[in-house]
Every structure is written in C-alpha cells, then in structure tokens.
Amino acid sequence: QAHLVESGGGMVHPGDSLTLSCTPSEDSLVIYANDIMGWFRQAPGKGREFVAAVTWRNNKKFYVDSVKGRFTIYRVAAENAVYLQMNSLKDEDTAVYYCGRNPTGEAWYDGSKYGNWGQGTQVTVSS
C-alpha cells in the first residue's frame, strides 16, 4: 500500500516555529475530494493523539485545543500536499508527528479512520 511521507521535523527551542509537510510516496496514492487529511502525534510513552485535520473538498479545519492559535494546517491541492505550520512551540509538543488519510469523510478526530501512514517526523522542543 502506498504511504504518505512526512518531513520537516527537527530540534528547536521553545517559542520557535517549524513547518511539517506531507506528500504521497508515489503517484498511485491519490487524495480524493471526500478525503480528510490529518496530523497526529505520539509522545514517548503515550498513545497517538489527534492534532489537526483538513477536509480536502472544502478546506474545513479542525484542531485539538492544545494547539489552537499556534498551529495551522493547510493543503496545496496542486501539490497533493498537506502542511502543518507550528508556531510558539512548547516542550509538550515534542513527539513524532504522523500524517494520515481518512477516506470516510467523517470522524476527523478518530485515528482508526486514517490510513496510508508514513514513518513520521520527529519534533523535539527543548531549551
């Protein structure tokens, strides 16, 4: 199964910014109008947590409360890509960030609805 490729992670200080990107690994992975693209994260010793999602058709966006006002998810349809702009990063944002595709068009918060997961990209926020 084709998967998504995440990139853009790194080690930064609190207050810094990063932009993560997510693109299909091959052309056979098509993002359809009904899809929802989402970012999740997994911190050490914790489960995978929803971060943000965007509907491909009408660009509706959803965020977990802890990142509202700091993170922005956006899609570039022409590139078949999804980005996560992360500002004012905090220590608690440290995690591996994953991008997934939800073909059901619903339950944007539910990781079990997503697939085509990539290997993730590590974000470390530390002073």
Coordinates of C-alpha atoms in Angstrom, one line a residue, residues 30-37 54-59 62 75 101-108 113-114:
V30 CA -4.5 9.9 -4.8
I31 CA -6.1 12.2 -2.4
Y32 CA -9.8 12.4 -3.3
A33 CA -12.3 15.2 -2.8
N34 CA -14.1 13.3 0.0
D35 CA -10.9 12.7 2.0
I36 CA -9.8 14.2 5.2
M37 CA -6.1 14.7 5.8
V54 CA -8.4 19.4 6.9
T55 CA -11.1 18.4 4.6
W56 CA -9.9 18.1 1.0
R57 CA -13.1 19.3 -0.6
N58 CA -13.9 22.5 1.2
N59 CA -10.8 23.1 3.3
F62 CA -10.1 21.1 12.9
R75 CA -3.4 21.9 1.9
R101 CA -5.5 10.0 5.0
N102 CA -9.1 9.4 6.1
P103 CA -11.3 8.3 3.1
T104 CA -14.5 8.2 5.1
G105 CA -15.1 11.9 5.0
E106 CA -16.1 11.8 8.7
A107 CA -14.7 11.3 12.2
W108 CA -11.8 13.6 11.6
K113 CA -10.4 6.0 10.3
Y114 CA -7.0 7.0 8.8

